[in-house]
PDB file of C-alpha atoms in Angstrom:
ATOM      1  CA  UNK V   1       5.551  -0.073  -0.267  1.00 37.00           C
ATOM      2  CA  UNK V   2       6.673  -2.030  -2.908  1.00 41.00           C
ATOM      3  CA  UNK V   3       5.767  -0.486  -6.725  1.00 49.00           C
ATOM      4  CA  UNK V   4       4.823  -2.739  -9.277  1.00 47.00           C
ATOM      5  CA  UNK V   5       5.573  -1.510 -12.859  1.00 50.00           C
ATOM      6  CA  UNK V   6       4.195  -2.511 -15.912  1.00 46.00           C
ATOM      7  CA  UNK V   7       5.605  -2.031 -19.518  1.00 50.00           C
ATOM      8  CA  UNK V   8       2.931  -0.187 -21.234  1.00 47.00           C
ATOM      9  CA  UNK V   9       2.437   1.242 -24.823  1.00 40.00           C
ATOM     10  CA  UNK V  10      -0.681   2.912 -26.350  1.00 36.00           C
ATOM     11  CA  UNK V  11      -2.860   1.321 -23.542  1.00 35.00           C
ATOM     12  CA  UNK V  12      -2.230  -1.809 -24.263  1.00 33.00           C
ATOM     13  CA  UNK V  13      -0.361  -4.363 -21.237  1.00 35.00           C
ATOM     14  CA  UNK V  14       2.873  -6.003 -22.535  1.00 37.00           C
ATOM     15  CA  UNK V  15       4.612  -7.264 -19.487  1.00 36.00           C
ATOM     16  CA  UNK V  16       4.236  -7.630 -15.720  1.00 36.00           C
ATOM     17  CA  UNK V  17       7.235  -6.456 -14.076  1.00 38.00           C
ATOM     18  CA  UNK V  18       6.900  -6.342 -10.405  1.00 36.00           C
ATOM     19  CA  UNK V  19       9.059  -6.109  -7.507  1.00 37.00           C
ATOM     20  CA  UNK V  20       7.823  -7.211  -3.785  1.00 35.00           C
ATOM     21  CA  UNK V  21       4.241  -7.346  -5.244  1.00 35.00           C
ATOM     22  CA  UNK V  22       1.732  -8.872  -8.145  1.00 35.00           C
ATOM     23  CA  UNK V  23      -0.498  -7.341 -10.197  1.00 38.00           C
ATOM     24  CA  UNK V  24      -3.123  -9.366 -11.480  1.00 41.00           C
ATOM     25  CA  UNK V  25      -3.780 -13.055 -10.293  1.00 42.00           C
ATOM     26  CA  UNK V  26      -2.808 -16.469 -10.771  1.00 42.00           C
ATOM     27  CA  UNK V  27      -4.649 -18.754 -12.793  1.00 42.00           C
ATOM     28  CA  UNK V  28      -5.129 -21.870 -13.687  1.00 45.00           C
ATOM     29  CA  UNK V  29      -1.424 -23.641 -13.898  1.00 47.00           C
ATOM     30  CA  UNK V  30      -0.017 -21.229 -12.476  1.00 49.00           C
ATOM     31  CA  UNK V  31       0.059 -18.541 -15.010  1.00 50.00           C
ATOM     32  CA  UNK V  32      -0.824 -14.904 -14.108  1.00 51.00           C
ATOM     33  CA  UNK V  33      -3.800 -13.032 -15.590  1.00 50.00           C
ATOM     34  CA  UNK V  34      -2.992  -9.355 -16.758  1.00 59.00           C
ATOM     35  CA  UNK V  35      -5.567  -6.068 -15.929  1.00 54.00           C
ATOM     36  CA  UNK V  36      -8.828  -7.094 -16.335  1.00 59.00           C
ATOM     37  CA  UNK V  37      -8.499 -10.818 -16.290  1.00 65.00           C
ATOM     38  CA  UNK V  38      -7.005 -11.228 -20.298  1.00 76.00           C
ATOM     39  CA  UNK V  39      -4.588 -14.667 -20.471  1.00 86.00           C
ATOM     40  CA  UNK V  40      -2.372 -14.257 -23.537  1.00 86.00           C
ATOM     41  CA  UNK V  41      -3.306 -17.306 -25.857  1.00 90.00           C
ATOM     42  CA  UNK V  42      -0.913 -17.112 -28.531  1.00 92.00           C
ATOM     43  CA  UNK V  43       2.765 -15.402 -28.937  1.00 88.00           C
ATOM     44  CA  UNK V  44       1.779 -13.786 -31.674  1.00 88.00           C
ATOM     45  CA  UNK V  45      -0.905 -11.459 -29.004  1.00 86.00           C
ATOM     46  CA  UNK V  46       2.471 -10.335 -27.711  1.00 87.00           C
ATOM     47  CA  UNK V  47       4.225  -7.576 -28.598  1.00 84.00           C
ATOM     48  CA  UNK V  48       7.925  -8.541 -28.922  1.00 88.00           C
ATOM     49  CA  UNK V  49      10.420  -7.672 -25.888  1.00 88.00           C
ATOM     50  CA  UNK V  50      13.117  -6.293 -28.307  1.00 90.00           C
ATOM     51  CA  UNK V  51      10.529  -4.319 -30.136  1.00 91.00           C
ATOM     52  CA  UNK V  52       8.504  -2.636 -27.751  1.00 92.00           C
ATOM     53  CA  UNK V  53      11.938  -1.268 -26.201  1.00 94.00           C
ATOM     54  CA  UNK V  54      12.984  -0.174 -30.151  1.00 95.00           C
ATOM     55  CA  UNK V  55       9.975   1.870 -30.209  1.00 96.00           C
ATOM     56  CA  UNK V  56      10.559   3.355 -27.060  1.00 96.00           C
ATOM     57  CA  UNK V  57      13.929   4.240 -27.672  1.00 97.00           C
ATOM     58  CA  UNK V  58      12.665   5.852 -31.143  1.00 97.00           C
ATOM     59  CA  UNK V  59       9.888   7.755 -29.283  1.00 98.00           C
ATOM     60  CA  UNK V  60      12.939   9.134 -27.076  1.00 98.00           C
ATOM     61  CA  UNK V  61      14.972   9.705 -29.606  1.00 98.00           C
ATOM     62  CA  UNK V  62      17.464   7.807 -27.763  1.00 97.00           C
ATOM     63  CA  UNK V  63      21.083   8.902 -27.463  1.00 96.00           C
ATOM     64  CA  UNK V  64      24.583   7.781 -25.953  1.00 95.00           C
ATOM     65  CA  UNK V  65      27.018   9.699 -24.385  1.00 93.00           C
ATOM     66  CA  UNK V  66      30.869   9.104 -23.733  1.00 93.00           C
ATOM     67  CA  UNK V  67      29.873   7.595 -20.331  1.00 90.00           C
ATOM     68  CA  UNK V  68      27.031   5.281 -22.615  1.00 92.00           C
ATOM     69  CA  UNK V  69      24.431   6.795 -20.863  1.00 94.00           C
ATOM     70  CA  UNK V  70      21.156   6.970 -22.205  1.00 95.00           C
ATOM     71  CA  UNK V  71      19.739  10.170 -22.686  1.00 95.00           C
ATOM     72  CA  UNK V  72      16.123  11.629 -24.854  1.00 96.00           C
ATOM     73  CA  UNK V  73      16.555  13.768 -27.314  1.00 97.00           C
ATOM     74  CA  UNK V  74      15.040  17.807 -27.286  1.00 96.00           C
ATOM     75  CA  UNK V  75      14.171  16.661 -30.860  1.00 97.00           C
ATOM     76  CA  UNK V  76      12.069  13.589 -29.858  1.00 98.00           C
ATOM     77  CA  UNK V  77       7.946  13.241 -30.077  1.00 98.00           C
ATOM     78  CA  UNK V  78       8.141  12.456 -26.602  1.00 98.00           C
ATOM     79  CA  UNK V  79       9.733  16.114 -26.578  1.00 98.00           C
ATOM     80  CA  UNK V  80       7.442  17.353 -28.693  1.00 98.00           C
ATOM     81  CA  UNK V  81       4.385  15.907 -27.081  1.00 98.00           C
ATOM     82  CA  UNK V  82       5.360  17.036 -23.865  1.00 98.00           C
ATOM     83  CA  UNK V  83       5.942  20.441 -24.929  1.00 98.00           C
ATOM     84  CA  UNK V  84       2.667  20.577 -26.449  1.00 98.00           C
ATOM     85  CA  UNK V  85       1.131  19.931 -22.758  1.00 98.00           C
ATOM     86  CA  UNK V  86       2.815  22.807 -21.380  1.00 98.00           C
ATOM     87  CA  UNK V  87       1.925  24.926 -24.000  1.00 98.00           C
ATOM     88  CA  UNK V  88      -1.821  24.288 -23.013  1.00 98.00           C
ATOM     89  CA  UNK V  89      -1.146  24.132 -19.200  1.00 98.00           C
ATOM     90  CA  UNK V  90       0.680  27.272 -19.366  1.00 98.00           C
ATOM     91  CA  UNK V  91      -2.900  28.966 -21.410  1.00 98.00           C
ATOM     92  CA  UNK V  92      -4.921  27.348 -18.715  1.00 98.00           C
ATOM     93  CA  UNK V  93      -2.717  29.019 -15.774  1.00 97.00           C
ATOM     94  CA  UNK V  94      -2.393  32.537 -16.995  1.00 97.00           C
ATOM     95  CA  UNK V  95      -5.855  32.650 -17.496  1.00 95.00           C
ATOM     96  CA  UNK V  96      -6.713  31.275 -13.761  1.00 95.00           C
ATOM     97  CA  UNK V  97      -4.403  34.215 -12.269  1.00 93.00           C
ATOM     98  CA  UNK V  98      -5.343  36.922 -13.642  1.00 91.00           C
ATOM     99  CA  UNK V  99      -8.360  37.024 -11.534  1.00 85.00           C
ATOM    100  CA  UNK V 100      -6.940  35.970  -8.276  1.00 85.00           C
ATOM    101  CA  UNK V 101      -4.225  37.629  -6.854  1.00 78.00           C
ATOM    102  CA  UNK V 102      -5.277  36.330  -2.949  1.00 84.00           C
ATOM    103  CA  UNK V 103      -1.254  34.663  -3.521  1.00 85.00           C
ATOM    104  CA  UNK V 104      -2.574  31.288  -2.405  1.00 94.00           C
ATOM    105  CA  UNK V 105      -2.986  29.377  -6.038  1.00 96.00           C
ATOM    106  CA  UNK V 106      -0.342  26.341  -6.512  1.00 98.00           C
ATOM    107  CA  UNK V 107       0.674  23.917  -8.683  1.00 98.00           C
ATOM    108  CA  UNK V 108       1.297  20.493  -7.663  1.00 98.00           C
ATOM    109  CA  UNK V 109       4.420  18.513  -9.968  1.00 98.00           C
ATOM    110  CA  UNK V 110       4.655  14.939  -9.514  1.00 98.00           C
ATOM    111  CA  UNK V 111       8.882  14.168  -9.501  1.00 98.00           C
ATOM    112  CA  UNK V 112       9.634  11.149 -11.310  1.00 98.00           C
ATOM    113  CA  UNK V 113       8.749  11.403 -15.034  1.00 98.00           C
ATOM    114  CA  UNK V 114       6.875  14.327 -14.597  1.00 98.00           C
ATOM    115  CA  UNK V 115       9.436  16.683 -13.008  1.00 98.00           C
ATOM    116  CA  UNK V 116      12.766  14.715 -13.535  1.00 98.00           C
ATOM    117  CA  UNK V 117      13.029  11.642 -15.976  1.00 98.00           C
ATOM    118  CA  UNK V 118      14.242   8.760 -15.081  1.00 97.00           C
ATOM    119  CA  UNK V 119      14.871   7.220 -18.889  1.00 97.00           C
ATOM    120  CA  UNK V 120      18.753   6.179 -18.268  1.00 96.00           C
ATOM    121  CA  UNK V 121      18.171   4.980 -15.168  1.00 96.00           C
ATOM    122  CA  UNK V 122      14.985   2.485 -16.999  1.00 95.00           C
ATOM    123  CA  UNK V 123      17.061   1.556 -19.860  1.00 93.00           C
ATOM    124  CA  UNK V 124      20.034  -0.019 -17.333  1.00 91.00           C
ATOM    125  CA  UNK V 125      17.483  -1.825 -15.595  1.00 92.00           C
ATOM    126  CA  UNK V 126      15.115  -2.913 -18.847  1.00 88.00           C
ATOM    127  CA  UNK V 127      12.362  -1.438 -17.118  1.00 90.00           C
ATOM    128  CA  UNK V 128      12.057  -3.552 -14.115  1.00 88.00           C
ATOM    129  CA  UNK V 129      12.382  -1.041 -10.779  1.00 88.00           C
ATOM    130  CA  UNK V 130      14.232  -2.476  -7.802  1.00 89.00           C
ATOM    131  CA  UNK V 131      14.245  -0.686  -4.272  1.00 91.00           C
ATOM    132  CA  UNK V 132      17.873  -0.899  -3.828  1.00 93.00           C
ATOM    133  CA  UNK V 133      19.643  -0.326  -7.461  1.00 93.00           C
ATOM    134  CA  UNK V 134      16.495   2.744  -7.482  1.00 94.00           C
ATOM    135  CA  UNK V 135      18.317   4.321  -4.439  1.00 95.00           C
ATOM    136  CA  UNK V 136      21.845   4.264  -4.972  1.00 95.00           C
ATOM    137  CA  UNK V 137      21.074   5.961  -8.361  1.00 94.00           C
ATOM    138  CA  UNK V 138      18.735   8.561  -6.803  1.00 96.00           C
ATOM    139  CA  UNK V 139      21.238   8.666  -4.370  1.00 97.00           C
ATOM    140  CA  UNK V 140      24.649   9.730  -6.945  1.00 95.00           C
ATOM    141  CA  UNK V 141      22.901  10.902  -9.682  1.00 94.00           C
ATOM    142  CA  UNK V 142      21.110  13.400 -10.876  1.00 94.00           C
ATOM    143  CA  UNK V 143      17.645  12.587 -13.051  1.00 95.00           C
ATOM    144  CA  UNK V 144      18.075  15.891 -15.930  1.00 97.00           C
ATOM    145  CA  UNK V 145      14.809  17.543 -16.146  1.00 98.00           C
ATOM    146  CA  UNK V 146      11.646  16.197 -18.097  1.00 98.00           C
ATOM    147  CA  UNK V 147      11.594  18.615 -21.417  1.00 98.00           C
ATOM    148  CA  UNK V 148      10.440  22.475 -20.689  1.00 98.00           C
ATOM    149  CA  UNK V 149       8.679  21.498 -17.535  1.00 98.00           C
ATOM    150  CA  UNK V 150      11.286  23.178 -14.700  1.00 98.00           C
ATOM    151  CA  UNK V 151      11.143  26.489 -17.393  1.00 98.00           C
ATOM    152  CA  UNK V 152       7.053  25.696 -17.032  1.00 98.00           C
ATOM    153  CA  UNK V 153       7.447  25.794 -13.109  1.00 98.00           C
ATOM    154  CA  UNK V 154       9.316  28.470 -13.160  1.00 98.00           C
ATOM    155  CA  UNK V 155       7.304  30.856 -15.308  1.00 98.00           C
ATOM    156  CA  UNK V 156       4.349  29.946 -12.541  1.00 98.00           C
ATOM    157  CA  UNK V 157       6.253  30.642  -9.594  1.00 97.00           C
ATOM    158  CA  UNK V 158       7.240  34.168 -11.594  1.00 97.00           C
ATOM    159  CA  UNK V 159       3.456  34.720 -11.908  1.00 96.00           C
ATOM    160  CA  UNK V 160       2.158  34.367  -8.744  1.00 95.00           C
ATOM    161  CA  UNK V 161       1.856  30.359  -7.759  1.00 97.00           C
ATOM    162  CA  UNK V 162       3.754  28.525  -5.850  1.00 98.00           C
ATOM    163  CA  UNK V 163       4.929  25.082  -6.170  1.00 98.00           C
ATOM    164  CA  UNK V 164       4.546  22.013  -4.689  1.00 98.00           C
ATOM    165  CA  UNK V 165       5.859  18.283  -5.451  1.00 98.00           C
ATOM    166  CA  UNK V 166       4.236  15.173  -3.835  1.00 98.00           C
ATOM    167  CA  UNK V 167       6.303  11.900  -4.980  1.00 98.00           C
ATOM    168  CA  UNK V 168       5.976   8.225  -4.148  1.00 97.00           C
ATOM    169  CA  UNK V 169       9.679   8.003  -2.871  1.00 97.00           C
ATOM    170  CA  UNK V 170      10.417   7.400   0.377  1.00 97.00           C
ATOM    171  CA  UNK V 171      10.789   9.979   3.212  1.00 97.00           C
ATOM    172  CA  UNK V 172      14.823   8.373   3.285  1.00 97.00           C
ATOM    173  CA  UNK V 173      14.607  10.319   0.190  1.00 97.00           C
ATOM    174  CA  UNK V 174      14.276  13.275   0.488  1.00 98.00           C
ATOM    175  CA  UNK V 175      17.559  15.298   1.271  1.00 98.00           C
ATOM    176  CA  UNK V 176      18.413  13.375  -2.248  1.00 98.00           C
ATOM    177  CA  UNK V 177      15.222  14.947  -4.312  1.00 98.00           C
ATOM    178  CA  UNK V 178      16.132  18.310  -2.998  1.00 98.00           C
ATOM    179  CA  UNK V 179      19.314  17.542  -4.467  1.00 98.00           C
ATOM    180  CA  UNK V 180      18.133  16.819  -7.563  1.00 98.00           C
ATOM    181  CA  UNK V 181      15.000  19.131  -7.762  1.00 98.00           C
ATOM    182  CA  UNK V 182      17.544  22.397  -7.204  1.00 98.00           C
ATOM    183  CA  UNK V 183      20.011  20.840  -9.587  1.00 98.00           C
ATOM    184  CA  UNK V 184      17.343  21.271 -12.449  1.00 98.00           C
ATOM    185  CA  UNK V 185      16.723  24.624 -11.239  1.00 98.00           C
ATOM    186  CA  UNK V 186      12.888  23.645  -9.592  1.00 98.00           C
ATOM    187  CA  UNK V 187      11.486  26.485  -7.573  1.00 98.00           C
ATOM    188  CA  UNK V 188      10.134  26.675  -3.844  1.00 97.00           C
ATOM    189  CA  UNK V 189      12.003  22.588  -3.842  1.00 97.00           C
ATOM    190  CA  UNK V 190      12.554  22.433  -0.458  1.00 97.00           C
ATOM    191  CA  UNK V 191      11.354  20.825   3.228  1.00 96.00           C
ATOM    192  CA  UNK V 192       8.223  22.743   3.228  1.00 97.00           C
ATOM    193  CA  UNK V 193       7.218  22.540  -0.268  1.00 98.00           C
ATOM    194  CA  UNK V 194       7.922  18.959  -0.811  1.00 98.00           C
ATOM    195  CA  UNK V 195       6.086  15.606   0.108  1.00 98.00           C
ATOM    196  CA  UNK V 196       7.645  12.263   0.532  1.00 98.00           C
ATOM    197  CA  UNK V 197       5.856   8.645   1.724  1.00 97.00           C
ATOM    198  CA  UNK V 198       6.703   8.193   4.960  1.00 97.00           C
ATOM    199  CA  UNK V 199       5.584   4.818   6.114  1.00 96.00           C
ATOM    200  CA  UNK V 200       7.221   4.817   9.534  1.00 95.00           C
ATOM    201  CA  UNK V 201       6.108   8.294  10.701  1.00 96.00           C
ATOM    202  CA  UNK V 202       2.841   9.058   8.224  1.00 97.00           C
ATOM    203  CA  UNK V 203       1.181  12.291   8.831  1.00 97.00           C
ATOM    204  CA  UNK V 204      -2.143  12.405  10.382  1.00 97.00           C
ATOM    205  CA  UNK V 205      -4.049  13.607   7.837  1.00 98.00           C
ATOM    206  CA  UNK V 206      -3.208  10.399   5.662  1.00 98.00           C
ATOM    207  CA  UNK V 207      -4.350   8.382   9.143  1.00 96.00           C
ATOM    208  CA  UNK V 208      -7.482   6.449   7.503  1.00 96.00           C
ATOM    209  CA  UNK V 209      -4.878   4.332   5.145  1.00 97.00           C
ATOM    210  CA  UNK V 210      -1.833   4.990   7.081  1.00 96.00           C
ATOM    211  CA  UNK V 211      -2.364   3.744  10.517  1.00 93.00           C
ATOM    212  CA  UNK V 212      -1.890   1.659  12.291  1.00 94.00           C
ATOM    213  CA  UNK V 213      -0.352  -0.156   9.359  1.00 95.00           C
ATOM    214  CA  UNK V 214       0.574   1.632   6.181  1.00 97.00           C
ATOM    215  CA  UNK V 215      -2.578   0.678   3.122  1.00 97.00           C
ATOM    216  CA  UNK V 216      -2.342   3.668   0.994  1.00 97.00           C
ATOM    217  CA  UNK V 217      -2.773   3.027  -2.756  1.00 97.00           C
ATOM    218  CA  UNK V 218      -1.017   5.522  -4.842  1.00 97.00           C
ATOM    219  CA  UNK V 219      -3.942   7.310  -5.078  1.00 97.00           C
ATOM    220  CA  UNK V 220      -5.587   7.851  -1.455  1.00 98.00           C
ATOM    221  CA  UNK V 221      -1.913   9.055  -0.753  1.00 98.00           C
ATOM    222  CA  UNK V 222      -1.324  11.789  -3.253  1.00 98.00           C
ATOM    223  CA  UNK V 223      -5.770  12.842  -3.153  1.00 98.00           C
ATOM    224  CA  UNK V 224      -4.764  12.941   0.752  1.00 98.00           C
ATOM    225  CA  UNK V 225      -1.831  15.285   0.805  1.00 98.00           C
ATOM    226  CA  UNK V 226      -3.971  17.343  -1.992  1.00 98.00           C
ATOM    227  CA  UNK V 227      -6.792  17.438   0.351  1.00 98.00           C
ATOM    228  CA  UNK V 228      -4.449  18.248   3.047  1.00 98.00           C
ATOM    229  CA  UNK V 229      -3.086  22.031   1.096  1.00 98.00           C
ATOM    230  CA  UNK V 230      -6.602  22.465   0.480  1.00 98.00           C
ATOM    231  CA  UNK V 231      -7.275  22.293   3.684  1.00 97.00           C
ATOM    232  CA  UNK V 232      -4.599  24.897   4.358  1.00 97.00           C
ATOM    233  CA  UNK V 233      -6.183  27.383   2.080  1.00 97.00           C
ATOM    234  CA  UNK V 234      -4.091  26.148  -1.340  1.00 97.00           C
ATOM    235  CA  UNK V 235      -6.446  26.417  -4.264  1.00 97.00           C
ATOM    236  CA  UNK V 236      -4.420  23.989  -7.132  1.00 98.00           C
ATOM    237  CA  UNK V 237      -5.150  25.152  -9.887  1.00 98.00           C
ATOM    238  CA  UNK V 238      -3.328  22.369 -12.098  1.00 98.00           C
ATOM    239  CA  UNK V 239      -1.886  18.703 -11.222  1.00 98.00           C
ATOM    240  CA  UNK V 240       0.830  17.458 -13.264  1.00 98.00           C
ATOM    241  CA  UNK V 241       1.395  13.706 -13.492  1.00 98.00           C
ATOM    242  CA  UNK V 242       3.158  10.918 -15.642  1.00 98.00           C
ATOM    243  CA  UNK V 243       0.598   8.179 -13.721  1.00 97.00           C
ATOM    244  CA  UNK V 244      -3.201   8.683 -13.565  1.00 97.00           C
ATOM    245  CA  UNK V 245      -2.789   7.385 -10.242  1.00 97.00           C
ATOM    246  CA  UNK V 246      -0.597  10.338  -9.670  1.00 98.00           C
ATOM    247  CA  UNK V 247      -4.026  12.900 -10.739  1.00 98.00           C
ATOM    248  CA  UNK V 248      -6.961  10.649  -9.705  1.00 97.00           C
ATOM    249  CA  UNK V 249      -8.707  11.319  -6.047  1.00 97.00           C
ATOM    250  CA  UNK V 250      -9.852  15.363  -6.874  1.00 97.00           C
ATOM    251  CA  UNK V 251      -8.469  18.481  -5.382  1.00 98.00           C
ATOM    252  CA  UNK V 252      -7.391  20.282  -8.488  1.00 98.00           C
ATOM    253  CA  UNK V 253      -8.680  22.232 -10.669  1.00 97.00           C
ATOM    254  CA  UNK V 254      -7.251  21.239 -13.352  1.00 98.00           C
ATOM    255  CA  UNK V 255      -5.049  17.909 -14.530  1.00 98.00           C
ATOM    256  CA  UNK V 256      -1.990  17.464 -17.207  1.00 98.00           C
ATOM    257  CA  UNK V 257      -1.220  14.026 -17.445  1.00 98.00           C
ATOM    258  CA  UNK V 258       2.085  13.768 -18.979  1.00 98.00           C
ATOM    259  CA  UNK V 259       3.435  10.443 -21.319  1.00 98.00           C
ATOM    260  CA  UNK V 260       4.789   7.833 -20.148  1.00 97.00           C
ATOM    261  CA  UNK V 261       4.970   4.042 -22.319  1.00 95.00           C
ATOM    262  CA  UNK V 262       7.842   2.704 -20.017  1.00 95.00           C
ATOM    263  CA  UNK V 263       6.466   2.166 -16.682  1.00 93.00           C
ATOM    264  CA  UNK V 264       2.542   2.064 -15.225  1.00 91.00           C
ATOM    265  CA  UNK V 265       1.834   2.555 -11.204  1.00 90.00           C
ATOM    266  CA  UNK V 266      -1.433   1.725 -10.123  1.00 88.00           C
TER     267      UNK V 266
END
């Protein structure tokens, strides 16, 4: 299923960038209504795209290496914000595991911009998601870990948590996703702990929205997968994601929203 991406900052929709689907609806004159039905009536109501990209670069502490690739800085405001979220999560996870030695506690991580940073790819494509370029990038490069998330996942593993990954990447990218996660030192990065979107041969636990044809929203797919883990006896103590659609739908005791001003996935 094609993904729609909407460039957002401070919860304000700025420009809709879509591949294969449209977000919003066409209004009179053929213009596109944004979320909530808002249609700008003046250019002064729209943040200049060049300024917006520069704000994103400043937030990530944009640095460029010898190959011309862009990297976020570990001293950036983005990294500092992520580290604050991780500190709260570690404290919560430590408290929950203290009195539970069942061996069935788990944490769930989304992959893109939760476990792995797509920052350089987003800049290269000017924040326009393209399935072909994305697949090529994933097949040939390793995304770096989101600052500290690999350390948090490994710490959780040593405390007795099992780590699961639920991503909207297609099933065809399974091997490359395992490779990318493993390259950044993530634990439990194997087939039995990694769930990808399989629209061709969906699992039976998603039957209500995946058969006879795939109609699952991101929330239905991810919450349905967490529900499956719960049915297998797993207590999901914490669920991490950079989109609210990663987190909505329940089946997690606590959720942690990581910052991502680059795009929005409904």
